[in-house]
Short mmCIF file of C-alpha atoms in Angstrom, two decimals:
data_model
loop_
_atom_site.label_atom_id
_atom_site.label_comp_id
_atom_site.label_asym_id
_atom_site.label_seq_id
_atom_site.Cartn_x
_atom_site.Cartn_y
_atom_site.Cartn_z
CA MET A 5 113.68 127.44 94.42
CA GLY A 6 115.58 125.52 97.11
CA ARG A 7 117.24 122.21 96.43
CA ARG A 8 115.01 119.24 97.19
CA GLY A 9 115.73 115.54 97.38
CA GLY A 10 116.46 113.87 94.06
CA MET A 11 114.03 111.00 94.64
CA SER A 12 111.16 113.29 95.63
CA ALA A 13 111.79 115.28 92.43
CA PHE A 14 111.98 112.00 90.48
CA LEU A 15 108.62 110.78 91.79
CA GLY A 16 107.09 114.20 91.30
CA ALA A 17 108.37 114.24 87.72
CA SER A 18 107.03 110.73 87.12
CA ARG A 19 103.53 111.80 88.09
CA ILE A 20 103.49 115.31 86.64
CA ILE A 21 105.36 114.77 83.35
CA LEU A 22 105.14 111.07 82.52
CA GLY A 23 101.46 111.13 83.42
CA ASN A 24 100.89 113.46 80.49
CA PRO A 25 98.95 111.51 77.80
CA MET A 26 101.67 111.98 75.18
CA PHE A 27 104.51 110.88 77.47
CA ARG A 28 102.37 108.09 78.92
CA ALA A 29 101.93 106.65 75.42
CA PHE A 30 105.72 106.67 75.11
CA LEU A 31 106.08 105.13 78.57
CA ARG A 32 103.84 102.23 77.56
CA LEU A 33 106.46 101.30 74.97
CA GLY A 34 108.78 100.75 77.90
CA LEU A 35 106.71 97.75 78.97
CA ASN A 36 108.08 95.82 76.00
CA SER A 37 110.74 93.22 76.74
CA ALA A 38 114.31 93.50 75.48
CA THR A 39 117.72 91.95 76.07
CA CYS A 40 120.82 94.08 76.51
CA SER A 41 124.46 93.14 77.10
CA LEU A 42 126.72 94.53 79.79
CA ILE A 43 129.48 96.37 77.92
CA ASP A 44 132.24 95.91 80.50
CA GLY A 45 131.71 92.20 81.13
CA GLY A 46 130.19 91.12 77.84
CA SER A 47 127.67 88.92 79.67
CA VAL A 48 124.03 89.07 78.69
CA ALA A 49 121.69 90.44 81.34
CA GLU A 50 118.41 88.66 82.05
CA PRO A 51 115.61 89.79 79.70
CA GLY A 52 113.75 92.76 81.14
CA THR A 53 111.55 95.65 80.08
CA LEU A 54 112.87 98.76 78.39
CA ILE A 55 112.00 100.66 81.59
CA HIS A 56 114.19 98.22 83.52
CA TYR A 57 117.18 98.82 81.24
CA SER A 58 116.62 102.58 81.26
CA LEU A 59 116.88 102.65 85.04
CA LEU A 60 119.95 100.40 84.94
CA GLU A 61 121.73 102.81 82.62
CA LEU A 62 120.54 105.82 84.64
CA GLU A 63 122.16 104.16 87.63
CA GLY A 64 125.42 104.01 85.69
CA VAL A 65 125.49 100.46 84.28
CA PRO A 66 126.93 100.54 80.71
CA LEU A 67 124.71 98.61 78.29
CA GLN A 68 124.86 97.52 74.67
CA CYS A 69 121.36 97.34 73.17
CA SER A 70 119.56 97.24 69.85
CA LEU A 71 118.88 100.53 68.03
CA THR A 72 115.21 100.43 69.06
CA ALA A 73 116.04 99.85 72.72
CA ARG A 74 118.80 102.47 72.58
CA PHE A 75 116.37 105.09 71.26
CA PHE A 76 113.92 104.45 74.09
CA ILE A 77 116.61 104.40 76.79
CA ASN A 78 118.26 107.63 75.63
CA PHE A 79 114.99 109.51 75.24
CA PHE A 80 113.53 108.22 78.53
CA ASN A 81 116.63 109.13 80.55
CA SER A 82 116.81 112.56 78.92
CA ILE A 83 113.23 113.22 80.06
CA ILE A 84 114.02 112.07 83.60
CA LYS A 85 117.21 114.15 83.90
CA PHE A 86 115.52 117.27 82.55
CA SER A 87 112.46 116.81 84.78
CA VAL A 88 114.43 116.24 87.97
CA ARG A 89 116.50 119.38 87.35
CA LEU A 90 113.34 121.34 86.47
CA LEU A 91 111.84 120.40 89.85
CA GLY A 92 114.99 121.43 91.71
CA GLY A 93 116.35 117.96 92.36
CA ASN A 94 119.81 116.50 91.97
CA ILE A 95 120.16 113.69 89.43
CA ASP A 96 123.16 112.32 91.35
CA ASP A 97 120.82 111.62 94.29
CA VAL A 98 118.65 109.58 91.94
CA LYS A 99 121.63 107.60 90.66
CA ASP A 100 122.77 106.87 94.23
CA ALA A 101 119.28 105.74 95.23
CA LEU A 102 119.01 103.40 92.26
CA ASN A 103 122.11 101.60 93.57
CA ILE A 104 120.19 100.56 96.71
CA PRO A 105 118.69 97.04 96.52
CA GLY A 106 114.99 97.21 95.84
CA ILE A 107 114.81 100.94 95.03
CA ARG A 108 115.30 100.45 91.28
CA ARG A 109 112.73 97.64 91.32
CA GLY A 110 110.27 99.83 93.23
CA ILE A 111 110.70 102.75 90.81
CA GLU A 112 110.15 100.38 87.89
CA THR A 113 106.89 99.29 89.51
CA VAL A 114 105.77 102.93 89.86
CA LEU A 115 106.54 103.67 86.22
CA LYS A 116 104.73 100.53 85.07
CA GLY A 117 101.73 101.61 87.15
CA ILE A 118 101.63 105.00 85.43
CA ALA A 119 102.04 103.36 82.00
CA LEU A 120 99.23 100.87 82.65
CA TYR A 121 96.75 102.92 84.67
CA GLY A 122 97.75 106.55 84.19
CA VAL A 123 98.12 108.83 87.19
CA THR A 124 95.64 107.76 89.84
CA ILE A 125 95.11 109.04 93.39
CA PRO A 126 96.33 106.95 95.13
CA GLN A 127 98.50 105.42 92.41
CA MET A 128 97.52 101.94 91.24
CA LEU A 129 100.45 99.55 90.94
CA PRO A 130 100.95 96.27 89.04
CA ALA A 131 102.78 94.83 92.08
CA PRO A 132 103.16 95.81 95.74
CA PHE A 133 106.21 97.73 96.89
CA MET A 134 106.55 95.40 99.84
CA ILE A 135 105.47 91.99 101.02
CA VAL A 136 105.41 91.34 104.75
CA TRP A 137 106.09 87.62 104.86
CA ASP A 138 105.09 85.98 108.12
CA PHE A 139 107.84 83.43 107.72
CA THR A 140 106.70 81.11 110.50
CA ASN A 141 104.28 80.92 113.40
CA MET A 142 107.18 79.73 115.58
CA CYS A 143 108.08 82.19 118.35
CA ASN A 144 110.11 82.16 121.57
CA LEU A 145 108.10 84.97 123.23
CA ARG A 146 104.44 85.26 124.24
CA CYS A 147 103.60 88.89 123.51
CA LYS A 148 100.23 90.13 124.77
CA HIS A 149 99.45 92.02 121.56
CA CYS A 150 100.65 89.45 118.99
CA TYR A 151 98.43 89.64 115.91
CA ARG A 152 99.27 86.00 115.04
CA ALA A 153 98.97 84.53 118.55
CA ALA A 154 102.32 82.99 117.62
CA GLY A 155 103.98 80.14 119.49
CA LYS A 156 104.33 76.76 117.84
CA PRO A 157 104.96 76.39 114.08
CA LEU A 158 101.91 75.47 112.02
CA PRO A 159 101.83 71.89 110.70
CA ASN A 160 101.26 73.08 107.11
CA GLU A 161 103.85 75.85 106.79
CA LEU A 162 105.60 76.26 103.42
CA THR A 163 108.48 73.87 102.85
CA LEU A 164 111.91 75.23 101.96
CA TYR A 165 111.30 74.24 98.34
CA GLU A 166 108.00 76.16 98.32
CA LYS A 167 109.67 79.19 99.93
CA LEU A 168 112.37 79.28 97.26
CA LYS A 169 109.70 78.99 94.55
CA LEU A 170 107.84 81.89 96.19
CA VAL A 171 111.01 84.03 96.07
CA GLU A 172 111.20 83.41 92.30
CA GLU A 173 107.51 84.19 91.91
CA LEU A 174 107.70 87.50 93.80
CA ASP A 175 110.73 88.40 91.72
CA ARG A 176 108.77 87.87 88.50
CA ALA A 177 105.85 89.85 89.92
CA GLY A 178 108.10 92.89 90.45
CA VAL A 179 107.90 93.19 94.25
CA ALA A 180 110.63 95.53 95.54
CA ALA A 181 111.03 94.68 99.24
CA ILE A 182 110.41 91.69 101.46
CA ALA A 183 110.05 92.07 105.22
CA LEU A 184 110.42 88.74 107.03
CA SER A 185 108.28 88.63 110.15
CA GLY A 186 106.46 86.00 112.15
CA GLY A 187 106.32 84.59 114.69
CA GLU A 188 110.05 85.05 115.09
CA PRO A 189 111.72 84.54 111.68
CA THR A 190 115.33 84.54 112.91
CA ILE A 191 114.96 81.32 114.92
CA HIS A 192 113.63 79.31 111.95
CA PRO A 193 116.23 77.02 110.31
CA ASP A 194 115.34 78.33 106.81
CA TYR A 195 115.89 82.00 107.69
CA LEU A 196 119.42 82.59 106.36
CA THR A 197 118.79 80.46 103.27
CA ILE A 198 115.84 82.64 102.29
CA VAL A 199 117.67 85.89 103.09
CA LYS A 200 120.43 84.77 100.69
CA ALA A 201 117.90 83.83 98.00
CA LEU A 202 116.14 87.22 98.31
CA ALA A 203 119.40 89.17 98.25
CA LYS A 204 120.60 87.28 95.17
CA ARG A 205 117.54 88.58 93.30
CA GLU A 206 118.14 92.14 94.55
CA PHE A 207 115.15 92.47 96.84
CA TYR A 208 115.45 94.93 99.69
CA VAL A 209 115.55 92.47 102.59
CA ALA A 210 114.19 93.49 105.98
CA THR A 211 113.47 91.58 109.18
CA ALA A 212 111.09 92.38 112.04
CA THR A 213 112.37 90.66 115.17
CA ASN A 214 112.14 90.55 118.95
CA GLY A 215 115.94 90.78 118.93
CA TRP A 216 116.62 87.59 120.87
CA ARG A 217 118.83 85.96 118.21
CA PHE A 218 120.52 89.20 117.12
CA ALA A 219 121.63 89.99 120.68
CA ASP A 220 124.52 87.77 119.59
CA ILE A 221 126.51 90.03 117.26
CA ASP A 222 127.87 87.04 115.33
CA GLU A 223 124.32 85.99 114.46
CA LEU A 224 123.56 89.47 113.16
CA LYS A 225 126.79 89.43 111.14
CA LYS A 226 125.67 86.16 109.52
CA ALA A 227 122.38 87.77 108.49
CA ILE A 228 124.16 90.83 107.09
CA ASP A 229 126.58 88.63 105.17
CA ALA A 230 123.58 86.74 103.78
CA GLY A 231 122.11 90.00 102.46
CA LEU A 232 120.01 91.59 105.23
CA ASN A 233 119.50 95.32 104.54
CA TYR A 234 117.36 96.43 107.48
CA VAL A 235 116.33 95.21 110.92
CA GLU A 236 113.44 96.37 113.09
CA VAL A 237 113.63 95.38 116.76
CA SER A 238 110.60 95.59 119.04
CA VAL A 239 110.89 97.46 122.35
CA ASP A 240 107.63 98.20 124.16
CA SER A 241 108.88 99.99 127.26
CA ALA A 242 111.89 101.97 128.39
CA HIS A 243 111.86 99.83 131.55
CA PRO A 244 113.07 96.19 131.43
CA ARG A 245 110.44 94.68 133.73
CA ARG A 246 107.53 96.35 131.94
CA HIS A 247 108.79 95.24 128.53
CA ASP A 248 109.39 91.67 129.75
CA ASP A 249 105.89 91.53 131.24
CA PHE A 250 104.34 92.69 127.94
CA ARG A 251 106.49 90.26 125.93
CA GLY A 252 105.97 87.32 128.26
CA VAL A 253 109.62 86.27 128.76
CA GLU A 254 112.14 87.55 131.28
CA GLY A 255 115.31 88.96 129.75
CA SER A 256 113.69 89.92 126.43
CA TRP A 257 114.31 93.67 127.02
CA ASN A 258 118.03 93.18 127.54
CA ARG A 259 118.34 91.12 124.38
CA ALA A 260 116.25 93.55 122.30
CA VAL A 261 118.40 96.49 123.41
CA LYS A 262 121.57 94.51 122.74
CA ALA A 263 120.32 93.66 119.24
CA LEU A 264 119.83 97.36 118.52
CA GLU A 265 123.28 98.15 119.92
CA ASN A 266 124.72 95.50 117.58
CA ALA A 267 122.89 96.98 114.58
CA VAL A 268 124.28 100.42 115.43
CA LYS A 269 127.80 99.01 115.88
CA LEU A 270 127.69 97.14 112.55
CA GLY A 271 126.20 100.08 110.65
CA LEU A 272 123.07 98.16 109.62
CA SER A 273 119.99 100.25 108.78
CA HIS A 274 117.61 99.73 111.69
CA ALA A 275 114.66 100.92 113.73
CA MET A 276 113.21 100.50 117.19
CA ALA A 277 109.58 99.38 116.84
CA VAL A 278 107.09 100.29 119.58
CA THR A 279 103.47 99.16 119.74
CA ILE A 280 101.76 102.07 121.49
CA THR A 281 98.92 101.35 123.94
CA GLU A 282 97.70 102.64 127.31
CA TYR A 283 100.42 100.42 128.75
CA ASN A 284 103.23 102.64 127.48
CA PHE A 285 101.42 105.83 126.39
CA GLY A 286 103.12 107.77 129.18
CA GLU A 287 106.60 106.57 128.17
CA VAL A 288 107.02 108.25 124.79
CA GLU A 289 109.79 110.60 125.89
CA ASP A 290 111.52 107.85 127.91
CA ILE A 291 111.43 105.50 124.91
CA LEU A 292 112.89 108.16 122.62
CA ASN A 293 115.57 108.92 125.21
CA LEU A 294 116.42 105.21 125.35
CA ALA A 295 116.68 105.09 121.57
CA GLU A 296 119.02 108.08 121.52
CA SER A 297 121.18 106.58 124.28
CA ILE A 298 121.64 103.41 122.20
CA GLY A 299 122.42 105.39 119.05
CA VAL A 300 119.25 104.31 117.24
CA LYS A 301 118.50 106.41 114.18
CA ARG A 302 114.81 105.59 113.70
CA VAL A 303 111.83 104.87 115.98
CA VAL A 304 108.50 103.61 114.63
CA PHE A 305 105.39 103.79 116.82
CA PHE A 306 102.96 101.12 115.61
CA ASN A 307 99.20 101.44 115.80
CA PHE A 308 97.60 98.86 118.06
CA VAL A 309 95.23 96.58 116.09
CA PRO A 310 92.85 94.16 117.86
CA ALA A 311 93.93 90.96 116.09
CA GLY A 312 95.19 87.63 117.42
CA ARG A 313 96.05 87.88 121.12
CA GLY A 314 95.53 91.61 120.79
CA LYS A 315 91.78 91.01 121.06
CA ASP A 316 92.35 90.06 124.71
CA ILE A 317 93.82 93.47 125.58
CA ILE A 318 91.50 95.61 123.48
CA ASP A 319 90.89 97.88 126.50
CA LEU A 320 94.51 99.05 126.19
CA ASP A 321 93.82 100.75 122.86
CA LEU A 322 94.17 104.53 122.82
CA ASP A 323 90.99 106.53 122.38
CA PRO A 324 90.88 108.97 119.42
CA PHE A 325 91.93 112.00 121.49
CA GLU A 326 94.88 110.14 123.03
CA ARG A 327 96.00 109.04 119.56
CA GLU A 328 95.70 112.63 118.34
CA GLU A 329 97.79 113.79 121.28
CA LEU A 330 100.36 111.07 120.53
CA MET A 331 100.71 112.05 116.86
CA ARG A 332 101.08 115.72 117.72
CA ARG A 333 103.66 114.86 120.36
CA LEU A 334 105.61 112.75 117.88
CA TYR A 335 105.63 115.60 115.36
CA ARG A 336 106.97 118.01 117.99
CA GLU A 337 109.58 115.48 119.13
CA MET A 338 110.65 114.93 115.53
CA LYS A 339 111.23 118.67 115.17
CA LYS A 340 113.35 118.76 118.35
CA ARG A 341 115.39 115.59 118.02
CA LYS A 342 117.90 114.40 115.45
CA ILE A 343 116.43 110.89 115.12
CA GLU A 344 113.70 109.90 112.66
CA ILE A 345 110.31 109.37 114.33
CA TYR A 346 107.46 107.66 112.47
CA THR A 347 104.05 106.24 113.25
CA THR A 348 102.02 103.71 111.27
CA ALA A 349 98.79 105.58 112.12
CA PRO A 350 97.68 106.87 108.69
CA GLU A 351 96.04 109.86 110.40
CA TYR A 352 99.57 111.21 110.86
CA GLY A 353 99.40 112.47 107.27
CA ARG A 354 96.56 114.79 108.26
CA VAL A 355 98.18 115.83 111.53
CA VAL A 356 101.43 116.88 109.83
CA ILE A 357 99.58 118.96 107.25
CA GLN A 358 97.52 120.65 109.97
CA MET A 359 100.39 121.32 112.37
CA SER A 360 102.69 122.66 109.65
CA ARG A 361 99.85 124.65 108.06
CA GLY A 362 100.36 122.81 104.82
CA LYS A 363 104.12 123.38 104.60
CA GLU A 364 104.98 119.73 105.33
CA VAL A 365 103.37 116.44 104.46
CA ALA A 366 103.85 112.86 105.53
CA PRO A 367 104.14 110.50 102.56
CA THR A 368 103.35 107.14 104.17
CA HIS A 369 104.48 107.36 107.82
CA PHE A 370 107.33 109.86 107.75
CA VAL A 371 107.64 113.61 107.34
CA ALA A 372 109.18 115.34 104.34
CA ARG A 373 110.12 118.81 105.44
CA GLY A 374 109.34 121.87 103.38
CA ASP A 375 109.10 120.19 99.95
CA PRO A 376 105.95 121.02 97.92
CA VAL A 377 106.59 118.22 95.42
CA THR A 378 106.00 115.69 98.21
CA THR A 379 102.33 116.68 98.30
CA ALA A 380 101.96 114.68 95.08
CA ILE A 381 103.97 111.84 96.63
CA ALA A 382 101.78 111.80 99.75
CA GLU A 383 98.71 111.42 97.56
CA PHE A 384 100.56 108.83 95.49
CA ILE A 385 101.23 106.73 98.62
CA GLY A 386 97.71 107.40 99.88
CA GLY A 387 97.96 106.66 103.62
CA CYS A 388 97.09 103.09 104.64
CA GLY A 389 98.67 100.80 102.05
CA ALA A 390 96.83 97.55 102.83
CA GLY A 391 96.18 95.79 99.54
CA ARG A 392 97.51 98.78 97.57
CA ILE A 393 101.25 99.18 98.11
CA TYR A 394 101.82 96.12 100.27
CA ALA A 395 100.35 92.74 101.10
CA ALA A 396 101.05 89.91 103.50
CA ILE A 397 101.87 86.25 103.02
CA LEU A 398 101.24 83.94 105.97
CA PRO A 399 103.34 80.88 106.95
CA GLU A 400 101.19 78.42 104.99
CA GLY A 401 101.02 80.61 101.86
CA THR A 402 97.77 82.48 102.47
CA VAL A 403 97.77 86.03 101.09
CA THR A 404 96.04 88.83 103.02
CA PRO A 405 95.91 92.61 102.42
CA CYS A 406 97.98 93.23 105.58
CA VAL A 407 99.34 91.12 108.45
CA PHE A 408 96.93 92.93 110.76
CA LEU A 409 93.97 92.34 108.41
CA PRO A 410 93.40 88.55 108.45
CA ILE A 411 91.07 88.19 105.46
CA PRO A 412 92.36 85.50 103.05
CA VAL A 413 92.38 86.69 99.43
CA GLY A 414 94.12 83.62 97.99
CA ASN A 415 96.93 81.14 98.56
CA ILE A 416 100.15 80.91 96.58
CA ARG A 417 99.86 77.10 96.64
CA GLU A 418 96.72 77.46 94.52
CA LYS A 419 97.24 80.62 92.41
CA PRO A 420 100.22 82.72 91.31
CA PHE A 421 100.73 85.78 93.49
CA ALA A 422 100.47 88.13 90.49
CA GLU A 423 97.00 86.74 89.71
CA ILE A 424 95.84 87.16 93.31
CA TRP A 425 97.19 90.72 93.40
CA SER A 426 95.53 91.81 90.18
CA LYS A 427 92.19 90.00 90.32
CA ASN A 428 91.04 89.69 93.93
CA PRO A 429 87.84 91.74 94.52
CA LEU A 430 88.79 92.89 98.05
CA LEU A 431 92.25 94.09 97.00
CA ASN A 432 90.70 96.01 94.11
CA ALA A 433 88.09 97.50 96.44
CA LEU A 434 90.80 98.73 98.82
CA ARG A 435 92.50 100.56 95.93
CA ASN A 436 89.49 102.81 95.30
CA LYS A 437 88.88 105.25 98.15
CA ASP A 438 85.39 105.92 96.84
CA ASN A 439 84.56 102.56 98.45
CA LEU A 440 85.32 103.81 101.97
CA LYS A 441 82.35 104.30 104.27
CA GLY A 442 81.22 106.92 106.76
CA PHE A 443 83.35 110.01 107.30
CA CYS A 444 86.41 108.27 105.82
CA HIS A 445 84.59 108.35 102.47
CA LYS A 446 84.11 112.13 102.47
CA CYS A 447 87.10 113.23 104.58
CA PRO A 448 89.14 115.95 102.80
CA TYR A 449 92.32 114.15 103.95
CA ARG A 450 91.38 110.71 102.66
CA ASN A 451 94.06 110.71 99.95
CA VAL A 452 96.85 111.17 102.50
CA CYS A 453 95.18 109.03 105.18
CA GLY A 454 92.04 107.01 104.50
CA GLY A 455 92.10 105.44 107.97
CA CYS A 456 93.62 102.12 109.02
CA ARG A 457 91.76 99.36 107.18
CA ALA A 458 92.93 96.73 109.67
CA ARG A 459 91.47 98.67 112.62
CA ALA A 460 88.21 99.11 110.70
CA TYR A 461 88.04 95.35 110.26
CA GLY A 462 89.17 94.61 113.82
CA TYR A 463 86.39 96.72 115.30
CA PHE A 464 83.57 96.48 112.74
CA GLY A 465 84.36 93.32 110.77
CA ASP A 466 84.42 95.44 107.59
CA PRO A 467 87.74 96.69 106.13
CA LEU A 468 85.93 99.54 104.33
CA GLU A 469 84.32 100.93 107.48
CA VAL A 470 85.61 103.97 109.37
CA ASP A 471 88.75 103.81 111.49
CA PRO A 472 87.49 104.45 115.05
CA GLY A 473 90.93 105.74 116.07
CA CYS A 474 90.45 109.13 114.37
CA ILE A 475 89.00 112.15 116.18
CA TYR A 476 86.65 112.70 113.24
CA ASN A 477 85.20 109.25 113.98
CA TYR A 478 84.84 109.76 117.73
CA SER A 479 81.10 109.03 117.57
CA ALA A 480 81.91 105.58 116.17
CA TRP A 481 84.41 105.01 118.98
CA ARG A 482 81.82 106.06 121.57
CA ARG A 483 79.25 103.65 120.11
CA LEU A 484 81.79 100.83 120.29
CA LYS A 485 82.50 101.55 123.94
CA GLU A 486 78.81 101.79 124.80
CA SER A 487 78.17 98.49 123.00
CA THR A 488 81.01 96.81 124.88
CA ILE A 489 79.67 98.03 128.21
CA ARG A 490 76.18 96.72 127.41
CA GLU A 491 77.57 93.33 126.36
CA ARG A 492 79.56 93.03 129.60
CA GLU A 493 76.56 94.00 131.69
CA ALA A 494 74.39 91.46 129.88
CA ALA A 495 77.03 88.76 130.38
CA ALA A 496 77.27 89.62 134.08
CA HIS A 497 73.50 89.26 134.53
CA THR A 498 73.47 85.80 132.95
CA ILE A 499 75.97 84.44 135.47
CA LYS A 500 74.06 83.06 138.44
CA PRO A 501 75.87 83.32 141.78
CA LYS A 502 76.59 80.07 143.56
CA ILE A 503 74.43 79.49 146.66
CA THR A 504 76.32 78.20 149.64
CA THR A 505 74.81 76.91 152.87
CA ALA A 506 76.53 77.75 156.11
CA ILE A 507 77.15 74.77 158.29
#
């Protein structure tokens, strides 16, 4: 058996071994709270679960605990070490990963999910891995596809005090990563304060940006010093004028590219984000060449979703066969190039399995090469994560399943986030793929895909409907197009031409 990644072996072990009824009963004991002391410093760590302390010690943090806690920690970590080695992984990889902000918290969430719900496909979780926090509606660009139709800040956005309270609340809920988005989060006066507050509580802190502010390397340094772990900069064309036209402000391409250059120079984890439409469908190779020339390590091609201003350019959406061609092209490019290439289209999970003849899978939106354990992980992730492994919080505190799926499921000003996450009927419906409709319900790839729930809502007004971007749903796409044509023809017939009289 060849050596595989430690974390893939860890997750595989968690599902295969800890999902066993006997071990799951033991794992449930790990949900109990305890308090341990740090041996080297003598200070008392914040109270946490036994699972939390087990992962801390696995990472290498020396702890002094009660006899009961010590028994659990020793036995739990012995199981993990044995299981990872059994599955061909390296326990040192696991220890290194647990040192990364947010990873340990995310793994704790996975283990709590198995303890509470058993092994489910996809895995049910007591908290999302990630929150995409639309930090503000304020924005300095006017992008044609903006799902928020951002521009001016909303009059009822969360105050700084409310934002800091939300950070505490998401910490208690067990969320692992926070991605600050918008609008444009970096131009808001509260941005660095919140990055610091998130980093202090060991969230993995990410920012999605147009790059305008971070074109100044000193501004990016400030964010890194505050605790920023990852930046994603949007570039929608390899050609400056085309990007600027799409983004609505001259000079935005130059600043986005400079921001990426700064991230590369400073060694910050980063990605180039590209919303793929008919506008730039023919530029895939040029965009990847641009990324390589900058030194970018990761490119993410985002699915277009008809939300916000995006509804006005719905004709630019790819048809199912173009999207299929795109995903196959991205897979081939990934095999040729040294950079990481992802897409947020959940159908990519199916495409990778088909093109590799089952030898590779795509847990979430990336490819794990030649590792059979990741089949379990792909099903664990389960394709589209809206309402399952992530959620969105809007500038005024409204919670939605995804930033692209604007259905309010609660507001943190009225209910705790943990209550919204666990009790909302729509979120619970999205976690059960038996609720999907049409071909998505019976598709053999539904557990590694399941279709984009935001696109289903954007086109049909129902987040459980089929995703019309998949070739298996081409008939639904054709009906949408035919309906659009009929509506336009009907609208044209109702407009009476003006009658002018020649003089």
